[in-house]
Short mmCIF file of C-alpha atoms in Angstrom, two decimals:
data_model
loop_
_atom_site.label_atom_id
_atom_site.label_comp_id
_atom_site.label_asym_id
_atom_site.label_seq_id
_atom_site.Cartn_x
_atom_site.Cartn_y
_atom_site.Cartn_z
CA UNK A 1 0.00 0.00 -0.02
CA UNK A 2 2.69 2.52 1.04
CA UNK A 3 4.76 1.40 -1.88
CA UNK A 4 1.90 2.17 -4.25
CA UNK A 5 1.37 5.59 -2.75
CA UNK A 6 5.12 6.27 -2.79
CA UNK A 7 5.47 5.29 -6.44
CA UNK A 8 2.41 7.33 -7.22
CA UNK A 9 3.92 10.46 -5.59
CA UNK A 10 7.23 9.76 -7.19
CA UNK A 11 5.52 9.42 -10.52
CA UNK A 12 3.76 12.71 -9.97
CA UNK A 13 7.01 14.50 -9.25
CA UNK A 14 8.76 12.72 -12.09
CA UNK A 15 6.17 14.02 -14.57
CA UNK A 16 7.49 17.50 -14.23
CA UNK A 17 10.77 16.48 -16.01
CA UNK A 18 8.94 16.15 -19.33
CA UNK A 19 7.79 19.22 -21.21
CA UNK A 20 4.53 17.73 -22.37
CA UNK A 21 3.59 16.45 -18.95
CA UNK A 22 4.43 19.88 -17.50
CA UNK A 23 2.20 21.44 -20.11
CA UNK A 24 -0.51 18.94 -19.26
CA UNK A 25 -0.37 19.88 -15.61
CA UNK A 26 -0.45 23.64 -16.37
CA UNK A 27 -3.35 23.05 -18.73
CA UNK A 28 -5.03 20.96 -16.02
CA UNK A 29 -4.74 23.72 -13.43
CA UNK A 30 -6.20 26.29 -15.85
CA UNK A 31 -8.82 23.79 -16.99
CA UNK A 32 -9.96 23.25 -13.35
CA UNK A 33 -10.98 26.93 -13.13
CA UNK A 34 -13.08 26.61 -16.29
CA UNK A 35 -14.57 23.26 -15.25
CA UNK A 36 -15.44 24.74 -11.83
CA UNK A 37 -16.93 28.05 -12.96
CA UNK A 38 -18.41 27.36 -16.40
CA UNK A 39 -19.39 23.88 -15.23
CA UNK A 40 -21.41 25.32 -12.37
CA UNK A 41 -23.53 27.32 -14.79
CA UNK A 42 -23.90 24.31 -17.09
CA UNK A 43 -25.28 22.33 -14.10
CA UNK A 44 -27.53 24.87 -12.45
CA UNK A 45 -28.93 26.32 -15.71
CA UNK A 46 -29.46 22.69 -16.87
CA UNK A 47 -27.76 23.16 -20.17
CA UNK A 48 -25.86 19.89 -20.08
CA UNK A 49 -27.50 18.57 -23.26
CA UNK A 50 -27.01 21.93 -25.01
CA UNK A 51 -23.29 22.03 -24.02
CA UNK A 52 -22.75 18.51 -25.19
CA UNK A 53 -24.40 19.42 -28.48
CA UNK A 54 -22.06 22.37 -28.93
CA UNK A 55 -19.04 20.13 -28.09
CA UNK A 56 -20.02 17.51 -30.64
CA UNK A 57 -20.97 20.05 -33.32
CA UNK A 58 -17.47 21.50 -33.09
CA UNK A 59 -16.09 18.31 -34.60
CA UNK A 60 -17.52 19.48 -37.93
CA UNK A 61 -15.09 22.36 -37.83
CA UNK A 62 -12.16 20.04 -37.13
CA UNK A 63 -12.91 17.85 -40.15
CA UNK A 64 -13.45 20.83 -42.32
CA UNK A 65 -10.24 22.56 -41.16
CA UNK A 66 -8.22 19.39 -41.96
CA UNK A 67 -9.84 19.23 -45.40
CA UNK A 68 -9.19 22.93 -46.09
CA UNK A 69 -5.59 22.63 -44.90
CA UNK A 70 -4.87 19.81 -47.32
CA UNK A 71 -6.49 21.41 -50.40
CA UNK A 72 -6.38 25.16 -49.84
CA UNK A 73 -4.59 26.83 -46.94
CA UNK A 74 -3.42 25.91 -43.46
CA UNK A 75 -6.22 26.16 -40.95
CA UNK A 76 -5.71 25.08 -37.34
CA UNK A 77 -8.31 22.41 -36.46
CA UNK A 78 -8.97 24.22 -33.25
CA UNK A 79 -9.90 27.35 -35.18
CA UNK A 80 -12.33 25.28 -37.17
CA UNK A 81 -13.75 23.81 -34.02
CA UNK A 82 -14.06 27.27 -32.51
CA UNK A 83 -16.05 28.55 -35.52
CA UNK A 84 -18.41 25.57 -35.45
CA UNK A 85 -18.86 25.69 -31.66
CA UNK A 86 -19.57 29.49 -31.68
CA UNK A 87 -22.02 29.14 -34.58
CA UNK A 88 -23.87 26.34 -32.82
CA UNK A 89 -23.85 28.27 -29.54
CA UNK A 90 -25.32 31.34 -31.19
CA UNK A 91 -27.79 29.23 -33.19
CA UNK A 92 -29.00 27.44 -30.06
CA UNK A 93 -29.24 30.74 -28.23
CA UNK A 94 -31.40 32.24 -31.01
CA UNK A 95 -33.58 29.11 -31.07
CA UNK A 96 -34.33 29.53 -27.42
CA UNK A 97 -35.05 33.27 -27.92
CA UNK A 98 -37.46 32.50 -30.73
CA UNK A 99 -39.01 29.74 -28.62
CA UNK A 100 -38.57 27.13 -31.36
CA UNK A 101 -40.80 24.11 -30.74
CA UNK A 102 -39.02 20.94 -29.74
CA UNK A 103 -35.71 22.69 -29.04
CA UNK A 104 -34.10 19.49 -27.79
CA UNK A 105 -34.77 17.77 -31.18
CA UNK A 106 -33.14 20.65 -33.01
CA UNK A 107 -30.16 20.56 -30.71
CA UNK A 108 -29.81 16.81 -31.23
CA UNK A 109 -29.77 17.37 -35.00
CA UNK A 110 -27.14 20.12 -34.76
CA UNK A 111 -25.08 17.74 -32.60
CA UNK A 112 -25.16 14.88 -35.13
CA UNK A 113 -24.78 17.06 -38.24
CA UNK A 114 -21.60 18.45 -36.76
CA UNK A 115 -20.21 15.00 -36.17
CA UNK A 116 -21.26 13.88 -39.68
CA UNK A 117 -19.60 16.89 -41.38
CA UNK A 118 -16.45 16.29 -39.31
CA UNK A 119 -16.26 12.55 -40.04
CA UNK A 120 -16.94 13.07 -43.73
CA UNK A 121 -14.30 15.71 -44.41
CA UNK A 122 -11.83 13.87 -42.15
CA UNK A 123 -12.17 10.64 -44.12
CA UNK A 124 -12.02 12.17 -47.62
CA UNK A 125 -8.84 14.11 -46.82
CA UNK A 126 -5.83 12.11 -47.82
CA UNK A 127 -2.33 12.35 -46.44
CA UNK A 128 -1.00 12.78 -42.92
CA UNK A 129 -3.49 14.00 -40.27
CA UNK A 130 -3.72 13.80 -36.53
CA UNK A 131 -5.72 10.75 -35.41
CA UNK A 132 -9.46 11.24 -34.98
CA UNK A 133 -9.54 10.03 -31.45
CA UNK A 134 -7.06 12.59 -30.29
CA UNK A 135 -9.87 15.14 -30.96
CA UNK A 136 -12.58 12.92 -29.55
CA UNK A 137 -10.80 11.82 -26.36
CA UNK A 138 -8.04 14.38 -26.01
CA UNK A 139 -4.31 13.93 -26.42
CA UNK A 140 -2.05 15.79 -24.03
CA UNK A 141 0.93 15.28 -26.32
CA UNK A 142 -0.65 17.71 -28.74
CA UNK A 143 -0.84 20.61 -26.28
CA UNK A 144 1.43 23.33 -27.36
CA UNK A 145 2.55 26.51 -25.50
CA UNK A 146 0.17 28.62 -27.55
CA UNK A 147 -2.73 26.49 -26.23
CA UNK A 148 -1.72 27.39 -22.72
CA UNK A 149 -1.51 31.11 -23.46
CA UNK A 150 -4.95 31.05 -25.06
CA UNK A 151 -6.27 29.22 -22.06
CA UNK A 152 -4.81 31.91 -19.73
CA UNK A 153 -6.75 34.57 -21.68
CA UNK A 154 -9.98 32.55 -21.52
CA UNK A 155 -9.61 31.95 -17.81
CA UNK A 156 -9.04 35.68 -17.20
CA UNK A 157 -12.06 36.55 -19.35
CA UNK A 158 -14.28 34.05 -17.47
CA UNK A 159 -13.10 35.38 -14.11
CA UNK A 160 -13.82 39.04 -15.07
CA UNK A 161 -17.19 38.04 -16.39
CA UNK A 162 -18.17 36.25 -13.23
CA UNK A 163 -17.03 39.03 -10.94
CA UNK A 164 -18.88 41.70 -12.97
CA UNK A 165 -21.99 39.77 -13.88
CA UNK A 166 -22.37 37.27 -11.12
CA UNK A 167 -25.85 38.36 -10.06
CA UNK A 168 -27.07 38.83 -13.58
CA UNK A 169 -26.00 35.28 -14.46
CA UNK A 170 -27.62 34.04 -11.25
CA UNK A 171 -30.87 35.76 -12.13
CA UNK A 172 -30.90 34.44 -15.71
CA UNK A 173 -30.10 30.90 -14.49
CA UNK A 174 -32.81 30.91 -11.77
CA UNK A 175 -35.62 32.64 -13.49
CA UNK A 176 -35.08 33.92 -16.98
CA UNK A 177 -38.57 35.49 -17.29
CA UNK A 178 -38.31 37.50 -14.17
CA UNK A 179 -34.80 38.58 -15.00
CA UNK A 180 -36.16 39.93 -18.26
CA UNK A 181 -38.95 41.83 -16.51
CA UNK A 182 -36.40 43.16 -13.98
CA UNK A 183 -34.68 44.83 -16.94
CA UNK A 184 -31.94 42.40 -18.09
CA UNK A 185 -31.23 41.55 -21.66
CA UNK A 186 -31.59 37.82 -20.85
CA UNK A 187 -31.18 36.64 -24.47
CA UNK A 188 -27.81 38.37 -24.75
CA UNK A 189 -26.67 37.04 -21.37
CA UNK A 190 -27.74 33.53 -22.30
CA UNK A 191 -25.91 33.61 -25.66
CA UNK A 192 -22.89 35.05 -23.94
CA UNK A 193 -22.94 32.18 -21.45
CA UNK A 194 -23.23 29.66 -24.31
CA UNK A 195 -20.24 31.30 -25.97
CA UNK A 196 -18.24 30.87 -22.76
CA UNK A 197 -19.23 27.17 -22.76
CA UNK A 198 -18.27 26.82 -26.38
CA UNK A 199 -14.88 28.43 -25.95
CA UNK A 200 -14.17 26.36 -22.88
CA UNK A 201 -14.96 23.21 -24.81
CA UNK A 202 -12.74 24.15 -27.75
CA UNK A 203 -9.81 25.30 -25.63
CA UNK A 204 -9.82 22.14 -23.66
CA UNK A 205 -10.24 19.91 -26.73
CA UNK A 206 -6.62 18.72 -26.75
CA UNK A 207 -6.82 18.05 -23.05
CA UNK A 208 -9.94 15.96 -22.60
CA UNK A 209 -11.50 15.81 -26.08
CA UNK A 210 -14.93 16.56 -27.48
CA UNK A 211 -16.62 13.52 -25.97
CA UNK A 212 -15.14 13.65 -22.47
CA UNK A 213 -15.29 17.36 -21.86
CA UNK A 214 -18.86 17.31 -20.67
CA UNK A 215 -17.95 14.98 -17.83
CA UNK A 216 -15.64 17.49 -16.35
CA UNK A 217 -18.12 20.33 -16.94
CA UNK A 218 -20.73 18.48 -14.94
CA UNK A 219 -19.27 16.10 -12.34
CA UNK A 220 -17.43 18.58 -10.10
CA UNK A 221 -20.28 21.11 -10.12
CA UNK A 222 -22.91 18.45 -9.63
CA UNK A 223 -21.07 17.05 -6.52
CA UNK A 224 -20.48 20.60 -5.17
CA UNK A 225 -24.10 21.75 -5.65
CA UNK A 226 -25.01 19.16 -3.02
CA UNK A 227 -22.71 20.95 -0.48
CA UNK A 228 -23.80 24.54 -0.71
CA UNK A 229 -26.74 26.85 -1.54
CA UNK A 230 -24.40 29.62 -2.70
CA UNK A 231 -23.34 29.63 -6.34
CA UNK A 232 -20.02 31.28 -5.44
CA UNK A 233 -19.14 28.53 -2.99
CA UNK A 234 -20.30 25.84 -5.44
CA UNK A 235 -17.87 27.34 -7.99
CA UNK A 236 -15.04 27.38 -5.54
CA UNK A 237 -15.58 23.75 -4.45
CA UNK A 238 -15.96 22.72 -8.07
CA UNK A 239 -12.63 24.28 -8.98
CA UNK A 240 -10.92 22.49 -6.08
CA UNK A 241 -12.62 19.15 -6.95
CA UNK A 242 -11.68 19.57 -10.63
CA UNK A 243 -8.12 20.22 -9.64
CA UNK A 244 -8.04 17.07 -7.55
CA UNK A 245 -9.57 15.05 -10.38
CA UNK A 246 -7.21 16.42 -12.98
CA UNK A 247 -4.09 15.90 -10.90
CA UNK A 248 -5.01 12.41 -9.74
CA UNK A 249 -6.17 11.49 -13.25
CA UNK A 250 -2.93 12.72 -14.80
CA UNK A 251 -0.85 10.83 -12.20
CA UNK A 252 -2.78 7.62 -12.79
CA UNK A 253 -2.30 8.16 -16.47
CA UNK A 254 1.46 8.62 -16.02
CA UNK A 255 1.96 5.75 -13.64
CA UNK A 256 -0.18 3.17 -15.47
CA UNK A 257 0.54 4.56 -18.92
CA UNK A 258 -3.13 5.10 -19.72
CA UNK A 259 -4.55 7.96 -21.91
CA UNK A 260 -4.94 11.16 -19.83
CA UNK A 261 -8.47 12.27 -20.85
CA UNK A 262 -10.19 8.96 -20.09
CA UNK A 263 -8.15 8.56 -16.88
CA UNK A 264 -9.31 11.94 -15.55
CA UNK A 265 -12.84 11.35 -16.63
CA UNK A 266 -13.01 7.86 -15.10
CA UNK A 267 -11.51 9.00 -11.84
CA UNK A 268 -14.09 11.88 -11.64
CA UNK A 269 -16.93 9.44 -12.62
CA UNK A 270 -15.83 7.08 -9.87
CA UNK A 271 -15.99 9.82 -7.24
CA UNK A 272 -19.36 10.89 -8.61
CA UNK A 273 -20.73 7.40 -8.16
CA UNK A 274 -19.41 7.16 -4.60
CA UNK A 275 -20.90 10.58 -3.88
CA UNK A 276 -24.30 9.43 -5.18
CA UNK A 277 -24.23 6.28 -3.16
CA UNK A 278 -23.30 8.24 -0.03
CA UNK A 279 -26.25 10.60 -0.66
CA UNK A 280 -28.65 7.73 -1.18
CA UNK A 281 -27.47 6.00 2.02
CA UNK A 282 -27.94 9.25 3.99
CA UNK A 283 -31.58 9.67 3.01
CA UNK B 1 -63.60 54.03 -12.73
CA UNK B 2 -63.33 51.67 -15.59
CA UNK B 3 -64.26 52.77 -18.99
CA UNK B 4 -65.32 50.01 -21.17
CA UNK B 5 -64.92 50.84 -24.75
CA UNK B 6 -64.44 54.47 -23.98
CA UNK B 7 -61.88 55.09 -26.65
CA UNK B 8 -62.13 58.85 -26.42
CA UNK B 9 -60.53 58.94 -23.03
CA UNK B 10 -57.76 56.47 -23.67
CA UNK B 11 -55.18 58.89 -22.20
CA UNK B 12 -52.79 57.14 -19.92
CA UNK B 13 -54.55 54.10 -18.62
CA UNK B 14 -52.54 51.94 -16.35
CA UNK B 15 -53.46 49.15 -18.70
CA UNK B 16 -55.12 49.32 -22.04
CA UNK B 17 -55.90 46.19 -23.98
CA UNK B 18 -57.65 46.47 -27.33
CA UNK B 19 -58.93 43.60 -29.42
CA UNK B 20 -56.22 41.33 -28.25
CA UNK B 21 -55.87 37.85 -29.82
CA UNK B 22 -53.07 35.43 -29.15
CA UNK B 23 -52.35 32.10 -30.81
CA UNK B 24 -49.99 29.52 -29.41
CA UNK B 25 -49.22 27.17 -32.19
CA UNK B 26 -52.58 26.56 -33.83
CA UNK B 27 -54.63 27.13 -30.69
CA UNK B 28 -56.31 30.47 -30.22
CA UNK B 29 -55.69 31.08 -26.54
CA UNK B 30 -57.05 34.60 -26.29
CA UNK B 31 -59.67 36.05 -28.56
CA UNK B 32 -60.76 39.64 -28.84
CA UNK B 33 -59.89 40.64 -25.34
CA UNK B 34 -60.59 44.21 -24.31
CA UNK B 35 -59.69 45.66 -20.94
CA UNK B 36 -58.96 49.06 -19.59
CA UNK B 37 -57.69 49.73 -16.10
CA UNK B 38 -56.98 53.05 -14.48
CA UNK B 39 -54.22 53.63 -12.03
CA UNK B 40 -55.19 52.19 -8.65
CA UNK B 41 -57.62 49.58 -9.98
CA UNK B 42 -57.67 46.14 -8.34
CA UNK B 43 -58.80 43.45 -10.68
CA UNK B 44 -59.26 39.75 -10.08
CA UNK B 45 -59.27 37.37 -13.05
CA UNK B 46 -60.87 33.95 -12.70
CA UNK B 47 -61.29 31.25 -15.25
CA UNK B 48 -60.65 27.55 -15.99
CA UNK B 49 -57.19 26.17 -16.33
CA UNK B 50 -56.01 26.55 -19.86
CA UNK B 51 -58.37 29.51 -20.30
CA UNK B 52 -55.55 31.83 -21.12
CA UNK B 53 -54.92 33.58 -17.79
CA UNK B 54 -51.20 33.07 -17.70
CA UNK B 55 -50.99 33.90 -21.38
CA UNK B 56 -52.77 37.21 -20.75
CA UNK B 57 -50.25 38.12 -18.03
CA UNK B 58 -47.37 37.21 -20.29
CA UNK B 59 -48.64 39.47 -23.00
CA UNK B 60 -48.96 42.31 -20.49
CA UNK B 61 -45.36 41.62 -19.46
CA UNK B 62 -44.21 41.72 -23.04
CA UNK B 63 -43.03 38.09 -22.93
CA UNK B 64 -45.49 37.10 -25.62
CA UNK B 65 -46.39 39.09 -28.70
CA UNK B 66 -50.00 39.61 -29.56
CA UNK B 67 -51.14 38.17 -32.89
CA UNK B 68 -53.75 40.94 -33.10
CA UNK B 69 -54.60 43.93 -31.09
CA UNK B 70 -52.66 46.26 -28.93
CA UNK B 71 -51.56 46.33 -25.31
CA UNK B 72 -50.19 49.46 -23.57
CA UNK B 73 -49.20 50.17 -20.00
CA UNK B 74 -49.35 53.91 -19.16
CA UNK B 75 -49.34 54.47 -22.90
CA UNK B 76 -46.16 52.49 -23.54
CA UNK B 77 -45.76 49.11 -25.19
CA UNK B 78 -45.20 46.26 -22.66
CA UNK B 79 -41.51 45.80 -23.34
CA UNK B 80 -40.84 49.46 -22.72
CA UNK B 81 -42.97 49.63 -19.58
CA UNK B 82 -41.22 46.85 -17.67
CA UNK B 83 -39.76 49.26 -15.12
CA UNK B 84 -43.29 49.92 -13.98
CA UNK B 85 -44.46 46.35 -13.80
CA UNK B 86 -43.95 43.74 -11.09
CA UNK B 87 -44.67 40.06 -11.56
CA UNK B 88 -45.28 37.15 -9.21
CA UNK B 89 -45.20 33.92 -11.22
CA UNK B 90 -46.52 30.58 -10.11
CA UNK B 91 -43.96 29.06 -7.73
CA UNK B 92 -44.12 25.70 -9.54
CA UNK B 93 -42.22 27.21 -12.47
CA UNK B 94 -38.89 26.76 -10.80
CA UNK B 95 -36.09 24.26 -10.69
CA UNK B 96 -36.64 22.96 -7.18
CA UNK B 97 -32.95 22.08 -6.81
CA UNK B 98 -31.61 25.45 -7.68
CA UNK B 99 -28.96 26.51 -5.14
CA UNK B 100 -30.07 30.00 -3.95
CA UNK B 101 -31.17 31.46 -0.66
CA UNK B 102 -34.18 33.57 -0.07
CA UNK B 103 -32.37 36.89 0.17
CA UNK B 104 -30.73 36.37 -3.22
CA UNK B 105 -34.08 35.50 -4.77
CA UNK B 106 -35.56 38.72 -3.44
CA UNK B 107 -32.57 40.78 -4.56
CA UNK B 108 -33.20 39.64 -8.11
CA UNK B 109 -35.83 42.34 -8.27
CA UNK B 110 -32.93 44.87 -8.15
CA UNK B 111 -30.71 43.07 -10.68
CA UNK B 112 -31.66 45.27 -13.67
CA UNK B 113 -30.21 48.31 -11.93
CA UNK B 114 -26.81 46.72 -11.27
CA UNK B 115 -25.17 47.46 -14.61
CA UNK B 116 -21.43 46.99 -14.31
CA UNK B 117 -21.50 47.18 -10.52
CA UNK B 118 -20.38 43.77 -9.16
CA UNK B 119 -22.42 44.01 -5.92
CA UNK B 120 -25.85 45.06 -4.64
CA UNK B 121 -25.81 48.37 -2.67
CA UNK B 122 -26.87 48.67 0.96
CA UNK B 123 -29.93 50.49 -0.46
CA UNK B 124 -30.81 47.41 -2.56
CA UNK B 125 -30.41 45.21 0.51
CA UNK B 126 -32.59 47.44 2.62
CA UNK B 127 -35.33 47.40 -0.03
CA UNK B 128 -35.13 43.58 -0.14
CA UNK B 129 -35.32 43.21 3.62
CA UNK B 130 -38.23 45.60 3.81
CA UNK B 131 -40.06 43.51 1.20
CA UNK B 132 -39.36 40.29 3.14
CA UNK B 133 -40.69 41.97 6.24
CA UNK B 134 -43.92 42.92 4.54
CA UNK B 135 -44.57 39.26 3.51
CA UNK B 136 -43.48 38.10 7.07
CA UNK B 137 -40.48 36.14 5.67
CA UNK B 138 -37.59 38.06 7.06
CA UNK B 139 -36.55 35.28 9.43
CA UNK B 140 -36.13 32.98 6.40
CA UNK B 141 -33.67 35.16 4.53
CA UNK B 142 -30.78 32.72 4.70
CA UNK B 143 -32.79 29.57 3.97
CA UNK B 144 -32.49 27.73 0.69
CA UNK B 145 -35.53 28.52 -1.47
CA UNK B 146 -36.22 24.87 -2.21
CA UNK B 147 -36.41 24.02 1.51
CA UNK B 148 -39.44 26.25 1.95
CA UNK B 149 -43.07 25.19 1.64
CA UNK B 150 -45.11 26.22 -1.39
CA UNK B 151 -46.79 29.04 0.51
CA UNK B 152 -43.48 30.34 1.83
CA UNK B 153 -41.96 30.29 -1.67
CA UNK B 154 -44.90 32.26 -3.02
CA UNK B 155 -44.46 34.88 -0.35
CA UNK B 156 -40.76 35.15 -1.26
CA UNK B 157 -41.74 35.66 -4.91
CA UNK B 158 -44.16 38.40 -3.84
CA UNK B 159 -41.38 40.09 -1.94
CA UNK B 160 -39.20 39.89 -5.00
CA UNK B 161 -41.83 41.58 -7.12
CA UNK B 162 -42.20 44.35 -4.48
CA UNK B 163 -38.46 45.20 -4.71
CA UNK B 164 -38.97 46.39 -8.28
CA UNK B 165 -41.35 49.05 -6.77
CA UNK B 166 -44.03 48.28 -9.37
CA UNK B 167 -46.82 50.65 -10.31
CA UNK B 168 -48.67 47.69 -11.85
CA UNK B 169 -48.45 44.34 -10.02
CA UNK B 170 -49.39 41.10 -11.72
CA UNK B 171 -49.87 37.98 -9.73
CA UNK B 172 -50.38 34.47 -11.11
CA UNK B 173 -52.21 32.38 -8.55
CA UNK B 174 -50.21 33.60 -5.62
CA UNK B 175 -52.27 31.86 -3.02
CA UNK B 176 -52.40 28.31 -4.35
CA UNK B 177 -51.21 25.92 -1.63
CA UNK B 178 -51.32 28.61 1.06
CA UNK B 179 -53.30 28.21 4.26
CA UNK B 180 -56.14 30.54 5.15
CA UNK B 181 -54.15 32.71 7.59
CA UNK B 182 -51.46 33.40 5.03
CA UNK B 183 -54.00 33.90 2.31
CA UNK B 184 -55.71 36.57 4.41
CA UNK B 185 -52.39 38.27 5.08
CA UNK B 186 -51.41 38.22 1.43
CA UNK B 187 -54.77 39.73 0.38
CA UNK B 188 -54.50 42.34 3.15
CA UNK B 189 -51.04 43.28 1.98
CA UNK B 190 -52.27 43.62 -1.61
CA UNK B 191 -55.20 45.73 -0.45
CA UNK B 192 -52.77 47.94 1.48
CA UNK B 193 -50.48 48.35 -1.53
CA UNK B 194 -53.50 49.21 -3.60
CA UNK B 195 -54.97 51.70 -1.18
CA UNK B 196 -51.89 53.41 0.24
CA UNK B 197 -49.51 53.36 -2.73
CA UNK B 198 -51.99 53.34 -5.51
CA UNK B 199 -50.52 50.18 -7.02
CA UNK B 200 -52.66 48.85 -9.82
CA UNK B 201 -53.10 45.11 -9.19
CA UNK B 202 -54.15 42.28 -11.41
CA UNK B 203 -54.49 38.95 -9.66
CA UNK B 204 -55.20 35.61 -11.34
CA UNK B 205 -56.69 33.14 -8.82
CA UNK B 206 -59.15 30.38 -8.19
CA UNK B 207 -59.92 31.83 -4.83
CA UNK B 208 -63.28 33.25 -5.79
CA UNK B 209 -64.23 33.77 -2.19
CA UNK B 210 -61.26 35.88 -1.33
CA UNK B 211 -61.36 37.69 -4.66
CA UNK B 212 -64.94 38.85 -4.17
CA UNK B 213 -64.19 40.18 -0.75
CA UNK B 214 -60.90 42.02 -1.61
CA UNK B 215 -60.84 43.07 -5.20
CA UNK B 216 -62.88 45.84 -6.75
CA UNK B 217 -63.51 44.24 -10.12
CA UNK B 218 -63.70 40.79 -11.47
CA UNK B 219 -63.16 39.41 -14.93
CA UNK B 220 -63.66 35.83 -16.18
CA UNK B 221 -61.27 34.56 -18.81
CA UNK B 222 -61.93 31.60 -20.96
CA UNK B 223 -60.41 32.53 -24.32
CA UNK B 224 -62.47 35.66 -24.36
CA UNK B 225 -62.77 37.96 -21.46
CA UNK B 226 -66.05 38.68 -19.83
CA UNK B 227 -65.53 41.77 -17.78
CA UNK B 228 -67.58 42.56 -14.79
CA UNK B 229 -67.66 46.05 -13.31
CA UNK B 230 -68.12 44.99 -9.72
CA UNK B 231 -66.65 42.26 -7.61
CA UNK B 232 -69.86 40.33 -7.24
CA UNK B 233 -70.16 37.16 -9.25
CA UNK B 234 -73.18 36.18 -11.21
CA UNK B 235 -74.21 32.69 -11.90
CA UNK B 236 -74.21 33.42 -15.53
CA UNK B 237 -70.70 34.79 -15.46
CA UNK B 238 -69.27 31.71 -13.77
CA UNK B 239 -71.16 29.42 -16.05
CA UNK B 240 -70.06 31.19 -19.14
CA UNK B 241 -66.40 31.29 -18.21
CA UNK B 242 -66.03 27.95 -16.44
CA UNK B 243 -68.54 25.98 -18.41
CA UNK B 244 -69.08 22.54 -16.89
CA UNK B 245 -66.79 23.23 -13.94
CA UNK B 246 -69.51 25.44 -12.52
CA UNK B 247 -70.64 23.05 -9.75
CA UNK B 248 -67.16 22.79 -8.32
CA UNK B 249 -66.92 26.59 -8.03
CA UNK B 250 -70.37 27.04 -6.61
CA UNK B 251 -69.48 24.78 -3.72
CA UNK B 252 -66.39 26.67 -2.82
CA UNK B 253 -66.82 28.28 0.54
CA UNK B 254 -67.18 32.10 0.81
CA UNK B 255 -68.64 32.08 -2.63
CA UNK B 256 -71.75 34.04 -3.21
CA UNK B 257 -73.22 32.92 -6.39
CA UNK B 258 -76.17 35.01 -7.36
CA UNK B 259 -78.78 33.73 -9.69
CA UNK B 260 -80.30 35.80 -12.42
CA UNK B 261 -78.90 38.56 -14.48
CA UNK B 262 -76.77 41.15 -12.88
CA UNK B 263 -75.48 43.06 -15.87
#
């Protein structure tokens, strides 16, 4: 037992010797802030399905960017993903503003169309290209220093937003109709929130991938929302929990030589299940 | 006080609804509704579920667009009159797990005035506490909203509406699942707001008994609005608006159902 813990700790420290592991850890620390804050809104505003839709739709941009890069000009897959994610975020925001009937159906379709566009253009593009599953499940070896700088900007942006518009976001999340009557431009705030979700997803794509990102946007906030009635505190606990999940997951991944994204996600999922059982036993 | 179809003196009615029709999907929910209220009027609206009561409130709030007709509040279209309007929705509309305490729910009434300020001012907090006091919920200010009973939640929502300092207050079944004592205190508070501050109040409710003893005017809504100048109910009025549900209403306590024609 002690041996295992010792080798685990040793492994954790050893990771810092390698540039890409260091980058993974820095990314993980920044990611925890996004998972904690943006994830709290995803959970309390109940936009998990919408967020997952945006994440999957972004794959269309990846496939298209790879295709364009081969035949026309170089386009970073992440830029393609960002364009698709932002378009679907704004599209979904407008749908909700216009009160489109069966919104969930429409979101499901956007979700699948994005994936289909991505898969199609990915497959028809010949030549060397990054593997598809590094986009779907993340690949920390692909994280570059630019990715970390971009992430720093996003984190700062999210922090400023939350400090300035905490009560506005709380009002829109709790009771959109009343917030509108109280004088807020709720549609703009909602679309802005979806844009933050979209950017978080895209910027963390290399870290945990399109498919796994939603786990980290929901699990920490979901566990934390059982602890407090105060959104600020829930965010804080979620950030801490995310950090624990990310660091443990990365260490596990290093020690057992497993892929980082799935390791983090499974670790978080395990804690989530234990937390659920604990809550059930209590009641 | 109320001028039905008096289009000459439209001036600045607190509320002015002309020939309003609203369709939701293919269903015509409201048809040819006309209603004029002056400042300080106190109107109760009854009618069967699905009769368009909530829809009417949402049109007045500018949350739904009329398909035909026109709605103005003090001469302005609903979206531009929101600073004058307060709203108490049905408490069942919320996510029961939402993590928020009572004080923060009530402060929401002040959120439109925040702008780029990150915090509520002491003034905002004072207004919120005063509102909680008025609905006898001050001791609950730190409680999680979802831990409260239905009646307590409704009083919190009323307090929240009060913090917007409304000139027109709309309430959607604020006394469902509230016991008699609280019901009386809510109606008394509304009466007080109406008398002392001249707040124009529109209340949607099934509490026909309470309505007839507190409000000045009653209207029945079942797709079209049957407006009644006074607060007494006529048999015919109930029958016309509720249709087959009439028996159920007539057995409600407090209710004075008068036979014959009153209009």
